[in-house]
Coordinates of N, CA and C in Angstrom, one line a residue:
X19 N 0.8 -1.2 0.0 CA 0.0 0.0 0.0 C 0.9 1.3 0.0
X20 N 1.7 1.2 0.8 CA 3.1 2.6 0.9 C 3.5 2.4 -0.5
X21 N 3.9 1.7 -1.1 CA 4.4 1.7 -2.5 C 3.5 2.2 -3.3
X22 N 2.7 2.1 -3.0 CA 1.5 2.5 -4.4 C 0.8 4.0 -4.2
X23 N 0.4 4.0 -3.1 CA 0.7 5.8 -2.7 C 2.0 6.5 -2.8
X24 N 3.3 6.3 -2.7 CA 4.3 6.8 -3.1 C 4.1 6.8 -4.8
X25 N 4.1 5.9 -5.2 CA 3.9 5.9 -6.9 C 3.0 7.0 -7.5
X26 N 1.5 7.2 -6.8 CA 0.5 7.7 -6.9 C 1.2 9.3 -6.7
X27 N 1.7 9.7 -5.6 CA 1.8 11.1 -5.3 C 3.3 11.3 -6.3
X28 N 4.4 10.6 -6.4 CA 4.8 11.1 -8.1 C 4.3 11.4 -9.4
X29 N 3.4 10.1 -9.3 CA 2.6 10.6 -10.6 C 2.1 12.1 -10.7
X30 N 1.1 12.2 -9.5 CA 0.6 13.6 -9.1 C 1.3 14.8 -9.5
X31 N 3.0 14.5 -9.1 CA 3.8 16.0 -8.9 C 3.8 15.9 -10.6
X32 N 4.2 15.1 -11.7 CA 4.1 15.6 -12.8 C 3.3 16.0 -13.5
X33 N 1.9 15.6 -13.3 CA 0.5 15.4 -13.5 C 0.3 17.1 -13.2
X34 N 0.9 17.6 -12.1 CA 0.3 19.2 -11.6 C 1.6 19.8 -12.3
X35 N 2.5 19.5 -12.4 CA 3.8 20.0 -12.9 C 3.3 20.8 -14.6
X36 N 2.7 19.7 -15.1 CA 2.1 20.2 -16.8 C 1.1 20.9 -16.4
X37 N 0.3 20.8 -15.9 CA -0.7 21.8 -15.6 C -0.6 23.0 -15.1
X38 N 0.5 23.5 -14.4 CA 1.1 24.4 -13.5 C 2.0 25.0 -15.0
X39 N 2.7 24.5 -15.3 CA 3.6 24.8 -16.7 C 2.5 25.7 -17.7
X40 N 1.1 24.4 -18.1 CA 0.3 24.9 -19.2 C -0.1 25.9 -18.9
X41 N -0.6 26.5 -17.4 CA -1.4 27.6 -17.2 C 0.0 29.1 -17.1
X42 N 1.3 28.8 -16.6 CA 2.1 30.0 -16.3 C 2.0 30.1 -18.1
X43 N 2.3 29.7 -19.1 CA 2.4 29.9 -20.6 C 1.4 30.6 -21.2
X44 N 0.4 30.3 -20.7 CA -1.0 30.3 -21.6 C -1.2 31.5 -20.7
X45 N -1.2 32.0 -20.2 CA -1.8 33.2 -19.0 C -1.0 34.3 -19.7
X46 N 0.2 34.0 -20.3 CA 0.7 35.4 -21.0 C 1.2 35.3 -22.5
X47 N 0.1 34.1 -22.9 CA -0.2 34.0 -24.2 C 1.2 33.5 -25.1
X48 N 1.9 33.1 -24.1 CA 3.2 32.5 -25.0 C 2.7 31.7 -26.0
X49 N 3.4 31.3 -26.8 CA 3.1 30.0 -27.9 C 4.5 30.2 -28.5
X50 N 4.9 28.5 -29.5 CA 6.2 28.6 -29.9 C 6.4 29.3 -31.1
X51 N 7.3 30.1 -31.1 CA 7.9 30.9 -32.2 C 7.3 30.5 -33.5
X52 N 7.3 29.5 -33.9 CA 7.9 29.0 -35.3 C 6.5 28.2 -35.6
X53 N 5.8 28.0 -35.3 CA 4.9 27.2 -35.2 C 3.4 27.7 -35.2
X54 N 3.3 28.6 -33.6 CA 2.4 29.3 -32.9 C 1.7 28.1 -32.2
X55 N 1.9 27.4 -32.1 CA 1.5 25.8 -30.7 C 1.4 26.5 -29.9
X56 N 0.7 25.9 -28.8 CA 1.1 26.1 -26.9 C 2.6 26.1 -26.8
X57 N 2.4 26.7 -26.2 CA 4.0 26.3 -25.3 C 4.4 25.0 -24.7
X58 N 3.1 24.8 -24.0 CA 3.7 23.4 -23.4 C 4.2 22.6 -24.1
X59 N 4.5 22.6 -25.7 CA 4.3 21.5 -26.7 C 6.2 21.8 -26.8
X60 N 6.7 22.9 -26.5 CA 8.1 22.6 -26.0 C 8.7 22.0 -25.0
X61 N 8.1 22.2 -23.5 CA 8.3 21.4 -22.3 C 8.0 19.7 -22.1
X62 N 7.1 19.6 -23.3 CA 6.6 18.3 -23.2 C 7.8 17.7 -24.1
X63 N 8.0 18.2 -25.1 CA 8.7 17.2 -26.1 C 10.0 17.4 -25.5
X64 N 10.8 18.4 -24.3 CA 11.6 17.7 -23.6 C 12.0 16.8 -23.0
X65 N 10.5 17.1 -22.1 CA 10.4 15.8 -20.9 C 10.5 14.5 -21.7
X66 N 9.8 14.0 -23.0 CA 10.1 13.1 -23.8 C 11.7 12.7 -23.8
X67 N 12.3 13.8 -24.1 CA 14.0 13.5 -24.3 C 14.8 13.2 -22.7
X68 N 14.4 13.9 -21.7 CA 14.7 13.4 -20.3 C 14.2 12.2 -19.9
X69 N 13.3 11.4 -20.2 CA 12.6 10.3 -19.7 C 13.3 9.4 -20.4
X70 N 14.0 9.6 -21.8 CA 14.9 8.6 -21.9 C 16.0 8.0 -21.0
X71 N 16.4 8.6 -20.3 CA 17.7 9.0 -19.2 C 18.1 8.9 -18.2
X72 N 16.8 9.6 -17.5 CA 15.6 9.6 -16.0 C 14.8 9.2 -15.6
X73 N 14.8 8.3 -14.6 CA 13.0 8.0 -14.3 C 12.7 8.9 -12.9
X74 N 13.4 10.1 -12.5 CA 12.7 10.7 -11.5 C 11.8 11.4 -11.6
X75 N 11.4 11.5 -11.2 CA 9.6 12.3 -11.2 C 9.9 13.6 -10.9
X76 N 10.7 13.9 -10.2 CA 11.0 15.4 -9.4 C 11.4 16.1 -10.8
X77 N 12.6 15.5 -11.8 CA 13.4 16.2 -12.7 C 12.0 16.1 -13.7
X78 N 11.6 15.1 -13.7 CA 10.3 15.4 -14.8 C 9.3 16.7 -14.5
X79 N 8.9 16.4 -13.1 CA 8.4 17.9 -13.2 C 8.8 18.9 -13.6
X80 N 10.3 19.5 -12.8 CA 11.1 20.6 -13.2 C 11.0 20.8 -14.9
X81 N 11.6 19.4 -15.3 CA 11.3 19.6 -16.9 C 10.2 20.1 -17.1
X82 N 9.4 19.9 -17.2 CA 7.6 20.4 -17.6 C 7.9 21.8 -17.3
X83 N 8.3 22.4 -16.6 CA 8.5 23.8 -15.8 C 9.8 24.5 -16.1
X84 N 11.0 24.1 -17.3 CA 12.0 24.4 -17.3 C 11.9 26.0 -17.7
X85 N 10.5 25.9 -18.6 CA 11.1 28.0 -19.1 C 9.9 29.0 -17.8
X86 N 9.4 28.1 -17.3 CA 8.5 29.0 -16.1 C 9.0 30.4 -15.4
X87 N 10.6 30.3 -14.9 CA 10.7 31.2 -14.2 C 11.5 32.3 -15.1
X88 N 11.8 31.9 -16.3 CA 12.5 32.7 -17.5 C 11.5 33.3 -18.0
X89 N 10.2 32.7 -18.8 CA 9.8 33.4 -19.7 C 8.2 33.8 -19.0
X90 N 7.6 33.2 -17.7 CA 6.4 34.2 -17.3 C 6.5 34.7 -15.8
X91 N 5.2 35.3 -15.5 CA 5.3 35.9 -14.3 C 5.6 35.0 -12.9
X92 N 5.8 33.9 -12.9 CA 6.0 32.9 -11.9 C 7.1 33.0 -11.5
X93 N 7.4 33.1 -9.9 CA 8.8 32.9 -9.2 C 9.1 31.6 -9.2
X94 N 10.3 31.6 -8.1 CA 10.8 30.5 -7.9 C 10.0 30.0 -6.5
X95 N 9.7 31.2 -5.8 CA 8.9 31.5 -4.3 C 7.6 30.8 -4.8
X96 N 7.1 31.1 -5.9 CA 5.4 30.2 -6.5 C 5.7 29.0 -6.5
X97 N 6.9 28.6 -7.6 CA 7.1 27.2 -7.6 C 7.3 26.7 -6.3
X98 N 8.4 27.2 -5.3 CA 8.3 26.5 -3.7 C 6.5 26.3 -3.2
X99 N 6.1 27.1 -3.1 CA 4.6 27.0 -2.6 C 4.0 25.7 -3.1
X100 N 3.7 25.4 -4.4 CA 3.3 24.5 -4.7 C 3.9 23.2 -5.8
X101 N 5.0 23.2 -5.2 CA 6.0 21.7 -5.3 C 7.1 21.9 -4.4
X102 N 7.5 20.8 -4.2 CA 9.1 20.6 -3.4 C 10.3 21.6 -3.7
X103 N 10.8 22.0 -2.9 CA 12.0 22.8 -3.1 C 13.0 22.1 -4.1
X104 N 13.3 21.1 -3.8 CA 14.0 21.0 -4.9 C 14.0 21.0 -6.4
X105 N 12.6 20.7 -6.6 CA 11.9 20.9 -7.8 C 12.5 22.6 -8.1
X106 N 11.6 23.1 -7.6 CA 12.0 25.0 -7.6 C 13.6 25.0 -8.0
X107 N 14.5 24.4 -7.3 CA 15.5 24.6 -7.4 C 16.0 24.4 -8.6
X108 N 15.9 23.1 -9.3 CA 16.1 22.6 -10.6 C 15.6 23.8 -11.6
X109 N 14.3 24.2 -11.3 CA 13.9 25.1 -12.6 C 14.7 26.3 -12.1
X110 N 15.3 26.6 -11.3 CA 16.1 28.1 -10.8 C 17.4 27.8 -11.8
X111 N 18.1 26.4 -11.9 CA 19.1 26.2 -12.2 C 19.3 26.5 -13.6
X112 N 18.2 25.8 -14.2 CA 18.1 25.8 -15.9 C 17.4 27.0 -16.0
X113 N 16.9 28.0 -15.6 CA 16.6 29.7 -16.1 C 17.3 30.9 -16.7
X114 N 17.5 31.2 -17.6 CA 18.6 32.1 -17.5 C 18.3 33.4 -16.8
X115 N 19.4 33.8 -16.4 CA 19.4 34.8 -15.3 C 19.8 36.2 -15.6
X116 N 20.7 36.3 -16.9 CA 20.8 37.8 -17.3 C 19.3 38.5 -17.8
X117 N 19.4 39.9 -17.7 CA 18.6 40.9 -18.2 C 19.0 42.1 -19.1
X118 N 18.4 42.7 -19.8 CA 19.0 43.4 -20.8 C 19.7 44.1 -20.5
X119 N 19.7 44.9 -19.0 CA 20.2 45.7 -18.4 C 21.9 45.1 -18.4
X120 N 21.8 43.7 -18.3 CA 23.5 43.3 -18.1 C 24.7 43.4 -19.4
X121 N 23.5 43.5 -20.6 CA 24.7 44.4 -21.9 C 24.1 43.1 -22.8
X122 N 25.2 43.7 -23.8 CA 24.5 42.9 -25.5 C 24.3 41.3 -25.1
X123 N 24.1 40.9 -26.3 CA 23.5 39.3 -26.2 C 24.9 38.6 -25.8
X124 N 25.9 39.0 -26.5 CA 27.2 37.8 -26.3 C 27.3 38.3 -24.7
X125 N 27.2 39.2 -23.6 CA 27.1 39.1 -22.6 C 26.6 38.3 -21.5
X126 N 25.3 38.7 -22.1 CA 24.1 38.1 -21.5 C 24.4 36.6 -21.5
X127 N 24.4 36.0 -22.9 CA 24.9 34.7 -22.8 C 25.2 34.0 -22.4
X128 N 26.8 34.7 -21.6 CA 27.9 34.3 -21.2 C 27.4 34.3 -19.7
X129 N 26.8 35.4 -19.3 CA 26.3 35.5 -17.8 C 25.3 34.0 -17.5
X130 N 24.6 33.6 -18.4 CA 23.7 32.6 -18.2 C 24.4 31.6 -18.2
X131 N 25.6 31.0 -19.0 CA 26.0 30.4 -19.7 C 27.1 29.7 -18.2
X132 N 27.5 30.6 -17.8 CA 28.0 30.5 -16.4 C 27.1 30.2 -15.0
X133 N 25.6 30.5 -15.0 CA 24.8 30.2 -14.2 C 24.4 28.3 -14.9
X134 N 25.2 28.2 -15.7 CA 24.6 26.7 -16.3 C 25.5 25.9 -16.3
X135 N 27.2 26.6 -15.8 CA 27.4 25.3 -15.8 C 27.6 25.5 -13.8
X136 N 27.0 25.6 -13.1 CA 26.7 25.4 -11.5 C 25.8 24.2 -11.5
X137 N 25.3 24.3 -12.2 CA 23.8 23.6 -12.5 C 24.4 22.0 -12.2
X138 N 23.3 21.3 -11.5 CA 23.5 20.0 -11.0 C 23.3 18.8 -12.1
X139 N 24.0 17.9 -11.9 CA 23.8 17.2 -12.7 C 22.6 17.0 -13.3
X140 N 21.2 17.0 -12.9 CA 20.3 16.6 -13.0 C 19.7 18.1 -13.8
X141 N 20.2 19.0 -13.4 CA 19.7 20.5 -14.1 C 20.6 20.7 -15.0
X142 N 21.8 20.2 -15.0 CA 21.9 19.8 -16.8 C 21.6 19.6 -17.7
X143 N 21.2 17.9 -17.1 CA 20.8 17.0 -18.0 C 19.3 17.9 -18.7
X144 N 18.7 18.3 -17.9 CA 17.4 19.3 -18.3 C 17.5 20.2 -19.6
X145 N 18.8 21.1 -19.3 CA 19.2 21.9 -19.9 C 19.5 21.2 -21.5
X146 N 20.5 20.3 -21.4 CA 20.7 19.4 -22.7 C 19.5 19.2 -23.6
X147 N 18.3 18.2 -22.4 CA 17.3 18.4 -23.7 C 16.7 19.6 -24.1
X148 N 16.6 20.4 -23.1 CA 16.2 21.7 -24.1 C 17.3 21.9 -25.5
X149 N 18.2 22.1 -25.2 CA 19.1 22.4 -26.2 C 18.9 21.6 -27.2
X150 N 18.4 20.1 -27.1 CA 18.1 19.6 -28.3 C 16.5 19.8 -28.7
X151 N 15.8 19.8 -27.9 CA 14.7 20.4 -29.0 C 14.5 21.7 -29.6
X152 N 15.2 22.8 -29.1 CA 15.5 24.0 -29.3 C 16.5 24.2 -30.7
X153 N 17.2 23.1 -30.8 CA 18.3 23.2 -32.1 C 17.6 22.5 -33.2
X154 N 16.8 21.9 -33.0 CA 15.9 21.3 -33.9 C 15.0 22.1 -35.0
X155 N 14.4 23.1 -33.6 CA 13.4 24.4 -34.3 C 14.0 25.1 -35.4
X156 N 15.2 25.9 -34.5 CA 15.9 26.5 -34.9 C 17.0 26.5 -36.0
X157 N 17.5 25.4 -35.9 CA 17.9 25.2 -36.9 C 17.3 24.5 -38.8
X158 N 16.1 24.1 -38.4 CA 15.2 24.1 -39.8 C 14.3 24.9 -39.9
X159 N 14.0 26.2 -39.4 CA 12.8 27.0 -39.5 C 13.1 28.3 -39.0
X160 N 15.0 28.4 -39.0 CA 15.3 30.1 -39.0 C 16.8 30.2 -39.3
X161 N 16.7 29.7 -40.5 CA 18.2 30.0 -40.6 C 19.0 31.0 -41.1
X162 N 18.7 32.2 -40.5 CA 19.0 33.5 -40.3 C 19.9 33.8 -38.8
X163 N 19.0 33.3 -37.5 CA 19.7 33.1 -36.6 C 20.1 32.1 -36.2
X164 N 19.7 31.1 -37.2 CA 20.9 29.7 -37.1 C 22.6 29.8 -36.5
X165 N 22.8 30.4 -37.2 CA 24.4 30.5 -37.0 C 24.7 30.9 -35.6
X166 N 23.8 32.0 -35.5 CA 24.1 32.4 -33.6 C 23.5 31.5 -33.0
X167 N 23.0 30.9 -32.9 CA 22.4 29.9 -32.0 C 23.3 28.7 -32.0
X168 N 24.3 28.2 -33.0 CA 24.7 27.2 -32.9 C 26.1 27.5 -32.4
X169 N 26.5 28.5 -32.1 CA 27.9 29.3 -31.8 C 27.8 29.5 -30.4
X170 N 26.3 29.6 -29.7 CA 26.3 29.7 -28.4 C 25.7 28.4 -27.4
X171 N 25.1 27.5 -28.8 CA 24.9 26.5 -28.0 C 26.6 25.6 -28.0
X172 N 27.3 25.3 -29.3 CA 28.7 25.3 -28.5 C 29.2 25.8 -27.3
X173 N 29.4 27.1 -27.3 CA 30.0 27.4 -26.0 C 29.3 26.5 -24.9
X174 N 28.5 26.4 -24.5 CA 27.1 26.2 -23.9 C 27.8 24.5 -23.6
X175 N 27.8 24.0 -24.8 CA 28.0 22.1 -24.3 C 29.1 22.4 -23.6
X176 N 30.1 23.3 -23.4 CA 31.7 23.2 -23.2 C 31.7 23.2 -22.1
X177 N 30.3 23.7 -21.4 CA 30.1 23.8 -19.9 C 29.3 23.3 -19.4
X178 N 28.3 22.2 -19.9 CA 27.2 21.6 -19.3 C 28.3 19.9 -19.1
X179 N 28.6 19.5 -18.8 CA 29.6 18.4 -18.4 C 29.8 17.5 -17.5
X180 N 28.4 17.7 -16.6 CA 27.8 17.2 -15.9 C 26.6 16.5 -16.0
X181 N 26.1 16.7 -17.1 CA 24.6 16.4 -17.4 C 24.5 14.7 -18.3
X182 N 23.8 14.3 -18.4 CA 23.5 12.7 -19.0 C 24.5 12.6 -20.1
X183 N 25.5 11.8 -20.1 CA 27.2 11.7 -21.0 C 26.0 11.4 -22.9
X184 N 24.7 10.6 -23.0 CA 24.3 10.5 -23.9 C 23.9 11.2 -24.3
X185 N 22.7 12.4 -23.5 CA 22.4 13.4 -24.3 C 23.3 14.2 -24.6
X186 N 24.4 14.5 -24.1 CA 25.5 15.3 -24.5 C 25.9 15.2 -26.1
X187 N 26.1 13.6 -25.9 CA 26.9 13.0 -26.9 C 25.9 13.8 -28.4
X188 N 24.4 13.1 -27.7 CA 23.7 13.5 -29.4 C 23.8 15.7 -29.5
X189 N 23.6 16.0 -28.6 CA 23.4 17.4 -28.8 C 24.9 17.7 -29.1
X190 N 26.1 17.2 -29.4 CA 27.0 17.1 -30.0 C 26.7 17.0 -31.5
X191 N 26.4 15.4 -31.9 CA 25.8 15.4 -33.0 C 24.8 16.2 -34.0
X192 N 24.3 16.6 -33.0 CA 23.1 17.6 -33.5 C 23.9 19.0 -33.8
X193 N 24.9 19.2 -33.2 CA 26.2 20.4 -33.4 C 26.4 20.0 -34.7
X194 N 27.2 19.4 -35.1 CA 28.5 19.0 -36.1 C 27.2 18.8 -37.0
X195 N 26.1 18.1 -37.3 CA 25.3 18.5 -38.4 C 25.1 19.4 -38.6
X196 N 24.0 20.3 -38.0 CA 23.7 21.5 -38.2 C 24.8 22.8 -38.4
X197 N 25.8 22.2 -37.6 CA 27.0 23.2 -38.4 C 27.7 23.1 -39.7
X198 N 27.7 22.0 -40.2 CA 28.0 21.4 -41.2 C 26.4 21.4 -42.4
X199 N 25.4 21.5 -42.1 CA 24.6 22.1 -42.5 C 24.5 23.7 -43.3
X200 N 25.0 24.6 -42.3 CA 25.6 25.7 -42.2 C 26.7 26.6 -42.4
X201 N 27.8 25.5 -43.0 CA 29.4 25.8 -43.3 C 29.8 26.4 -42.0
X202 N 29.5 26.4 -40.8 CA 30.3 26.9 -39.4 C 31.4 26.2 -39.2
X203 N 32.7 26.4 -39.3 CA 33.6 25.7 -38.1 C 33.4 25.7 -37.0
X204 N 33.2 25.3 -36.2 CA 33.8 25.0 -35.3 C 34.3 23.6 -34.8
X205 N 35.5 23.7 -33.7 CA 35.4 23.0 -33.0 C 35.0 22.1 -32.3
X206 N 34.3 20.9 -33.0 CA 33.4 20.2 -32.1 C 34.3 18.7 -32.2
X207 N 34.2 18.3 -30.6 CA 35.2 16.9 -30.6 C 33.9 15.9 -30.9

């Protein structure tokens, strides 16, 4: 019976985790770029890439919640209220934290870029799959700012090194194509 109520109240945290996600999105009309979808239809097809990796429920939530505290009016103090601190914590990790005020984009980047690699293993691994569904969009449906985006998601793997060694490996892959797609050198081992 303790097993199956434990089971039940995980289920739960992700179960409220997309719901909590779908409503911070939808409340300020986000939808994706390239598409015009819900939003959630990016947090979900993460969690998809995490669950290959992960079976914890906590990082699945977070996943579901990865752009919450970046892109709407939700804190991290909302998320404590209603989920586990650690949860909050994971989505604090994978947020980015610069603001325009901190100077141009290669700044900013860099400011974020350093709050990501503190990031725990587990809010890595988060961050990776974003970066692979994010390189996906972006790289077949704007390849205008293709080039910048694949110049800062490099920098970006050179510090996430902590995070699941496979998703690394493909968001690697997904590098050396799309830059090779692109004629970019870089650097990629």
């Amino acid at each position: 019976m303790t097993i199956l109520l434990s089971l039940q109240s995980d289920l739960g945290v992700v179960s409220r985790a997309l719901l909590y996600a779908s409503e911070a999105h939808a409340e300020i009309g986000q939808v994706r770029k390239y598409s015009g979808d819900p939003y959630i239809t990016h947090p979900i097809r993460v969690l998809r890439i995490v669950q290959t990796v992960n079976q914890d429920p906590e990082v699945h939530a977070a996943t579901l919640m990865h752009d919450v505290i970046e892109d709407t009016k939700r804190t991290k103090k909302d998320i404590i209220r209603h989920f586990r601190t650690r949860i909050a914590n994971l989505v604090d990790e994978v947020s980015d934290v610069s603001t325009p005020q901190d100077g141009n984009r290669e700044r900013r980047k860099e400011i974020d870029r350093l709050h990501s690699a503190e990031a725990s293993d587990d809010g890595q691994t988060i961050k990776l799959a974003d970066l692979l569904d994010n390189g996906e969009d972006i790289a077949e449906k704007d390849p205008k700012f293709a080039p910048t985006y694949l110049m800062e998601k490099h920098m970006l793997l050179l510090v996430l090194n902590r995070g699941d060694r496979r998703l690394h490996a493909r968001a690697y892959e997904q590098l050396r194509r799309h830059s090779a797609f692109y004629n970019l050198q870089l650097q990629v081992t």
